[in-house]
GROMACS .gro file of C-alpha atoms in nm:
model
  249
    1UNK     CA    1   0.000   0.000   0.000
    2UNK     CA    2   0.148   0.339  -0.087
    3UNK     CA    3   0.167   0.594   0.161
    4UNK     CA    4  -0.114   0.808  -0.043
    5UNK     CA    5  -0.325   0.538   0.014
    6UNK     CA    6  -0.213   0.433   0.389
    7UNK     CA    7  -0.316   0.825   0.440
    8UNK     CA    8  -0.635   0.799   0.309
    9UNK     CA    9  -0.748   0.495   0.507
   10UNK     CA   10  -0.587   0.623   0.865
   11UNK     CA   11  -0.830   0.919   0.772
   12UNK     CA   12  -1.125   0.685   0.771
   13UNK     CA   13  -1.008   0.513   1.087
   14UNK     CA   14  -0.982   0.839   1.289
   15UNK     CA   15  -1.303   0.908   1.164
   16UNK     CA   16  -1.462   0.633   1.251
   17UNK     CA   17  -1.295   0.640   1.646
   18UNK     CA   18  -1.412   0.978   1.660
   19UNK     CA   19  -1.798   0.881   1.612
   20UNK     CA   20  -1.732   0.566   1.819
   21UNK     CA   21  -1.657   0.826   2.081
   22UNK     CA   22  -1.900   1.038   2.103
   23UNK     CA   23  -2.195   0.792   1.974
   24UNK     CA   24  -2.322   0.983   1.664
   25UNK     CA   25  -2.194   1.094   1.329
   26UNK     CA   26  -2.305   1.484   1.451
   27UNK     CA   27  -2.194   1.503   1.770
   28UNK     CA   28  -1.836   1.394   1.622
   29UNK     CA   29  -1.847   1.610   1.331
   30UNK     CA   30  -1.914   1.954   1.557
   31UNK     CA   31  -1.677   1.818   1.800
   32UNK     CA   32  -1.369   1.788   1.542
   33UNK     CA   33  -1.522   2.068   1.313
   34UNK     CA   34  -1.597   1.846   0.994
   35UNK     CA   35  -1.906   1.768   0.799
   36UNK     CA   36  -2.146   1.487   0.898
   37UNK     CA   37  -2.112   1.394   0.520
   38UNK     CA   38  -1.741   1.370   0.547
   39UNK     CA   39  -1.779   1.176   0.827
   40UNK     CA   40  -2.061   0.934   0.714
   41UNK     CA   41  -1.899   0.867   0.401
   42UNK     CA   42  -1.603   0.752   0.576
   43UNK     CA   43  -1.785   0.512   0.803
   44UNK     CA   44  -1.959   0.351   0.512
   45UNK     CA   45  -1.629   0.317   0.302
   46UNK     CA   46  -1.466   0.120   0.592
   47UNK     CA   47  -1.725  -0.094   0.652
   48UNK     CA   48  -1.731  -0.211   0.272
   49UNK     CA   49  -1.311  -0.223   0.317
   50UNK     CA   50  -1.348  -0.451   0.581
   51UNK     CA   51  -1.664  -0.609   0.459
   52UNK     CA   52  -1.871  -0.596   0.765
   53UNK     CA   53  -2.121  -0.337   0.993
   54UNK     CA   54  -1.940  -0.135   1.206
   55UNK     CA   55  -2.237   0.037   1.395
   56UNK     CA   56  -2.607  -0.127   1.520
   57UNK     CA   57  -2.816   0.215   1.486
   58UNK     CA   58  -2.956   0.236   1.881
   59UNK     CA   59  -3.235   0.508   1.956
   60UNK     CA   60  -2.990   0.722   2.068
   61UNK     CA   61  -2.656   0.660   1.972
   62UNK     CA   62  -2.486   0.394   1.749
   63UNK     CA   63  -2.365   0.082   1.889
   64UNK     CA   64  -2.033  -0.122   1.792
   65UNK     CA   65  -2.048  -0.420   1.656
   66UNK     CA   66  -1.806  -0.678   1.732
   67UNK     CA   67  -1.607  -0.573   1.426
   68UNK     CA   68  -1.690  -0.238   1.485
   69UNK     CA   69  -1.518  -0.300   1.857
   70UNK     CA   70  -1.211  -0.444   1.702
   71UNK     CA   71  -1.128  -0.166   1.474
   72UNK     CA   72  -1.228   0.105   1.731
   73UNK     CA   73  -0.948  -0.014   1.956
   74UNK     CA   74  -0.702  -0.066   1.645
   75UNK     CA   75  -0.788   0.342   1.613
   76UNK     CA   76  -0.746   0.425   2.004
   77UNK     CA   77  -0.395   0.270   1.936
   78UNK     CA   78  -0.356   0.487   1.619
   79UNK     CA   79  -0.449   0.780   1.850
   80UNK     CA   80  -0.196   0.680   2.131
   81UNK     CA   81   0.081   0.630   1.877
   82UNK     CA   82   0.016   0.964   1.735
   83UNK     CA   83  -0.054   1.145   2.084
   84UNK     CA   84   0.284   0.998   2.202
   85UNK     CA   85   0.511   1.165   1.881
   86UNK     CA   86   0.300   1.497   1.916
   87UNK     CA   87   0.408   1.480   2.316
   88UNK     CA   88   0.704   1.290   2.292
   89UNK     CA   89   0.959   1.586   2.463
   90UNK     CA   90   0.728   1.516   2.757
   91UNK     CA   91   0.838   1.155   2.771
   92UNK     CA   92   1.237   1.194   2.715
   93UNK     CA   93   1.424   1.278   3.022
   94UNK     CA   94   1.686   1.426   2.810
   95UNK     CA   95   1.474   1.664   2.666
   96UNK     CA   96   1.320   1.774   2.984
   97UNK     CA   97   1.379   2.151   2.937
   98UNK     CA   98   1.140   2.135   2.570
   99UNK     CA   99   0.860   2.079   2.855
  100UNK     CA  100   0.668   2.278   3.052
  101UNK     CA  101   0.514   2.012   3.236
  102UNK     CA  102   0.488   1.641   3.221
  103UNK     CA  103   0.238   1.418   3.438
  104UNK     CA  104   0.362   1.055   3.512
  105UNK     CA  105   0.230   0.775   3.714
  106UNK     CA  106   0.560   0.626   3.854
  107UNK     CA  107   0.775   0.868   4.106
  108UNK     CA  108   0.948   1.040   3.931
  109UNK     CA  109   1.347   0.987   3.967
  110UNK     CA  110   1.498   1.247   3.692
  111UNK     CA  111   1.740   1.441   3.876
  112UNK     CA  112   1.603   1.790   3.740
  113UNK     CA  113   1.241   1.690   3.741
  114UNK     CA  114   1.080   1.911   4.059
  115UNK     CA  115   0.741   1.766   4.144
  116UNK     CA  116   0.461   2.040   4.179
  117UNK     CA  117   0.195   1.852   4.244
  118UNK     CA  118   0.060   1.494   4.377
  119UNK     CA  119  -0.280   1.345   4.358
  120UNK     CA  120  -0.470   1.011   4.406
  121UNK     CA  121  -0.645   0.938   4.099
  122UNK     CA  122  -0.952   0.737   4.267
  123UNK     CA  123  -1.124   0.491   4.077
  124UNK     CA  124  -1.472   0.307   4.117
  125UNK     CA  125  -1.758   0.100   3.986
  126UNK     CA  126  -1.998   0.236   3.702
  127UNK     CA  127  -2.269   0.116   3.411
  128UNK     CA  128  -2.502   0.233   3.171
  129UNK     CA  129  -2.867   0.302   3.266
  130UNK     CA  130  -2.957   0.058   2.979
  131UNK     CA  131  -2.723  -0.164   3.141
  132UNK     CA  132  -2.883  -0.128   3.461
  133UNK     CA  133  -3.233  -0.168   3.306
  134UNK     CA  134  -3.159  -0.492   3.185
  135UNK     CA  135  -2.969  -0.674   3.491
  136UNK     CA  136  -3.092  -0.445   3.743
  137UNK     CA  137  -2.877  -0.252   4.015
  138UNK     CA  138  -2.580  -0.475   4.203
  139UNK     CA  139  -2.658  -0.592   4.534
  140UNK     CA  140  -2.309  -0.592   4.652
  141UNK     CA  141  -1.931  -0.755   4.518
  142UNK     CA  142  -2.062  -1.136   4.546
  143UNK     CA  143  -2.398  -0.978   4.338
  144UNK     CA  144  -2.134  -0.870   4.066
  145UNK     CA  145  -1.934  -1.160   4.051
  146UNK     CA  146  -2.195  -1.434   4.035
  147UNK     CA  147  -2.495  -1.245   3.835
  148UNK     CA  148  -2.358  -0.931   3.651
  149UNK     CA  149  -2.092  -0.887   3.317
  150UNK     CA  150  -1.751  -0.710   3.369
  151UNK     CA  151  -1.574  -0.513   3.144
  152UNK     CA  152  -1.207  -0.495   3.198
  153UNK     CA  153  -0.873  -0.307   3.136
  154UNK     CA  154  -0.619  -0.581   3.079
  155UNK     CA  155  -0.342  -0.389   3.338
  156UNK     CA  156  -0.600  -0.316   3.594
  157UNK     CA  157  -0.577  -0.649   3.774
  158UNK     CA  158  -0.149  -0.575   3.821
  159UNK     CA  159  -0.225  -0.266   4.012
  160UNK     CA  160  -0.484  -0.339   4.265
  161UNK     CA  161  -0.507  -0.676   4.419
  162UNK     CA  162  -0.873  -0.618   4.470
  163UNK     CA  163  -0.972  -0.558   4.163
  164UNK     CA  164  -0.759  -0.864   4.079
  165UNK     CA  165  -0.965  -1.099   4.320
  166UNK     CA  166  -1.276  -0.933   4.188
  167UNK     CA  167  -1.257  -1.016   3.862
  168UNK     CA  168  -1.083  -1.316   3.910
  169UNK     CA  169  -1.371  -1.429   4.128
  170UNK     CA  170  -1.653  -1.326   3.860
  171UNK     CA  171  -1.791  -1.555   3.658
  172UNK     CA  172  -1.874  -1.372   3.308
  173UNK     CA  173  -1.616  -1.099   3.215
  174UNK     CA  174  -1.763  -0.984   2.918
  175UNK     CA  175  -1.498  -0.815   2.757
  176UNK     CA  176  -1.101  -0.676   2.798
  177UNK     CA  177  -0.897  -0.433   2.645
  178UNK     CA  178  -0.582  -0.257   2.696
  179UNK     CA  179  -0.751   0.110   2.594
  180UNK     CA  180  -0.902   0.355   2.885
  181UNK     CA  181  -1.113   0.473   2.564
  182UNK     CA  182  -1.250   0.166   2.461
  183UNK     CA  183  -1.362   0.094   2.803
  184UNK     CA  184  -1.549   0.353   2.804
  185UNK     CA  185  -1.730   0.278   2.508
  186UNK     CA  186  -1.779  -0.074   2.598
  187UNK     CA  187  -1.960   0.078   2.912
  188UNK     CA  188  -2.174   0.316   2.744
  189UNK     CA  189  -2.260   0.043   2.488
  190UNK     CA  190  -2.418  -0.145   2.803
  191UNK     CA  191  -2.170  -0.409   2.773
  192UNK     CA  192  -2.120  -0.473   3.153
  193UNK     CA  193  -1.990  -0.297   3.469
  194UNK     CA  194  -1.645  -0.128   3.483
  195UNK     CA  195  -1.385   0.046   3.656
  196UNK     CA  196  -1.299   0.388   3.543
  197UNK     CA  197  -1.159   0.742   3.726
  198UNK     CA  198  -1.454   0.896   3.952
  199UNK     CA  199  -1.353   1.238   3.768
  200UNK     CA  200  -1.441   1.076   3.438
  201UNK     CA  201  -1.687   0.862   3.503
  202UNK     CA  202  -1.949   1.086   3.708
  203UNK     CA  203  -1.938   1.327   3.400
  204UNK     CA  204  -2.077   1.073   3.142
  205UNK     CA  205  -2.456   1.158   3.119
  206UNK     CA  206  -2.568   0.779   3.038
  207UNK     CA  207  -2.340   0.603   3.308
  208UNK     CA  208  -2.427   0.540   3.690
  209UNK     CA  209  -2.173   0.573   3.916
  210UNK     CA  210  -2.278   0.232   4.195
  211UNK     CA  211  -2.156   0.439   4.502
  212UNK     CA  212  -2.371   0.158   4.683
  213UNK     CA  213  -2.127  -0.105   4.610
  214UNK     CA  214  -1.893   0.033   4.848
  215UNK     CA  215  -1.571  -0.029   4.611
  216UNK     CA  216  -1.342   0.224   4.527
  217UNK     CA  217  -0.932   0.213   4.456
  218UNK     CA  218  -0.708   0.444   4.367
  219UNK     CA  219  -0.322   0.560   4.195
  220UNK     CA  220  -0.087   0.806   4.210
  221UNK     CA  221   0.003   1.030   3.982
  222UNK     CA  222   0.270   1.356   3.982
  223UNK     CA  223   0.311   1.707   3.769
  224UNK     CA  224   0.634   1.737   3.692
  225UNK     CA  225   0.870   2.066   3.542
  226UNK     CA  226   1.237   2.144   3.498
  227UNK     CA  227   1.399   2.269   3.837
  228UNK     CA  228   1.460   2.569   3.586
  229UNK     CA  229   1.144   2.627   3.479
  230UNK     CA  230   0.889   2.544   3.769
  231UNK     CA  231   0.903   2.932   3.884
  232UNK     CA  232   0.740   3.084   3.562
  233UNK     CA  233   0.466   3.267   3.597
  234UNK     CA  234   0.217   3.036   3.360
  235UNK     CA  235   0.353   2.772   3.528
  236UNK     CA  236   0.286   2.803   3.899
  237UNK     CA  237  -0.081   2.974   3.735
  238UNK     CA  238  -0.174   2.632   3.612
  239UNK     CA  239  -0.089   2.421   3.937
  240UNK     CA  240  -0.345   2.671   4.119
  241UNK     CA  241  -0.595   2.557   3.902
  242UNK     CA  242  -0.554   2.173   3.866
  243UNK     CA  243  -0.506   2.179   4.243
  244UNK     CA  244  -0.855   2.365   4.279
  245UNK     CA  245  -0.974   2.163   4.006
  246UNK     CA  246  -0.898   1.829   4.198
  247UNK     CA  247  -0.938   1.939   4.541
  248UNK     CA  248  -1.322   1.768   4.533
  249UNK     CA  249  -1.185   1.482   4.353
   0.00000   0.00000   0.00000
């Protein structure tokens, strides 16, 4: 495949994600400032590429398939790939000074990286409302594991041992992936129950946060700048505000 044509269909994937994302062909299109046309026409040229439906049209929003779930997480990987070159002086230690700040989830150990800020990331249980309207609300953990689906982040289970003995205790995990976004979509989609960041998951209109389980975990992360650069002005401006940002979180 020549690189013309490589372009063209990484076009159609991104477009594609993007609807996966946000559920419908408009809501994507205002979102990354295209036209629905554009957009539609490059759903229904991927599906005939890879000779299947990508999207079960729902009342509200459209629904992967199980093709349509494969390919969405082949584009979330597209996405990271690209995300990491666009950010990639954040990454390098080497390059630290190109950076105004980095956030990482391991201490950090660079010996000119000054840590500005800390925070516990806290995590717990959520689901759809159509979710819940077919299988009901969870009683409790032993509800979840021996009547209810889980969806599941592949790494999850190597930081928390309780998640761990959750889901290795449950009897139906309905699906896993190594992609934050495609959990998300697999828990909008009704799929089953999952574990996602309390500051995402409470802002998601059509998920249910089930404070009632009692279940909650959470992970570190740090902001990090260059011990010669954590004194500017914009700088020290932006800490105020993720630190009031976060303060409720």
């Amino acid at each position: 495949m020549r690189i013309g044509d490589k372009v063209i269909l990484l076009r159609k994937v991104l477009g594609f994600t993007a609807v996966s994302r946000e559920g419908t062909v408009s809501a994507a299109a205002d979102k990354n400032g295209m036209k629905q046309s554009n957009l539609s026409a490059y759903v229904a040229d991927l599906e005939a590429k890879v000779n299947a439906k990508l999207f079960e049209r729902g009342d509200r929003r459209m629904i992967l398939t199980e093709t349509g779930k494969n390919i969405y997480e082949i584009g979330c990987s597209i996405e990271k790939a690209l995300y990491k070159i666009d950010n990639y002086s954040l990454k390098a230690p080497d390059v630290l000074y190109d950076a105004d700040l980095a956030v990482v989830y391991e201490e950090p150990q660079h010996p000119d990286a000054v840590v500005l800020f800390k925070h516990n990331l806290k995590f717990g249980l959520f689901a759809s409302m159509d979710y819940l309207s077919r299988y009901g609300y969870p009683k409790d953990i032993a509800d979840i594991q021996q009547n209810h689906r889980l969806c599941v982040r592949s790494n999850y289970q190597d930081v928390w041992d309780e998640w761990r003995q959750l889901v290795d205790g449950s009897t139906y995990v309905a699906a896993e992936t190594n992609s934050s976004s495609m959990l998300m979509q697999l828990t909008k989609d009704g799929i089953g129950i999952a574990l996602h960041p309390l500051s995402i998951g409470k802002k998601e209109k059509n998920l249910v946060y089930l404070e009632k389980i009692k279940f909650g975990v959470s992970h570190p992360f740090w902001i990090i700048s260059h011990k010669d650069a954590k004194d500017q002005k914009k700088i020290r401006a932006l800490i105020n505000y993720i630190k009031k940002a976060t303060a409720g979180l």
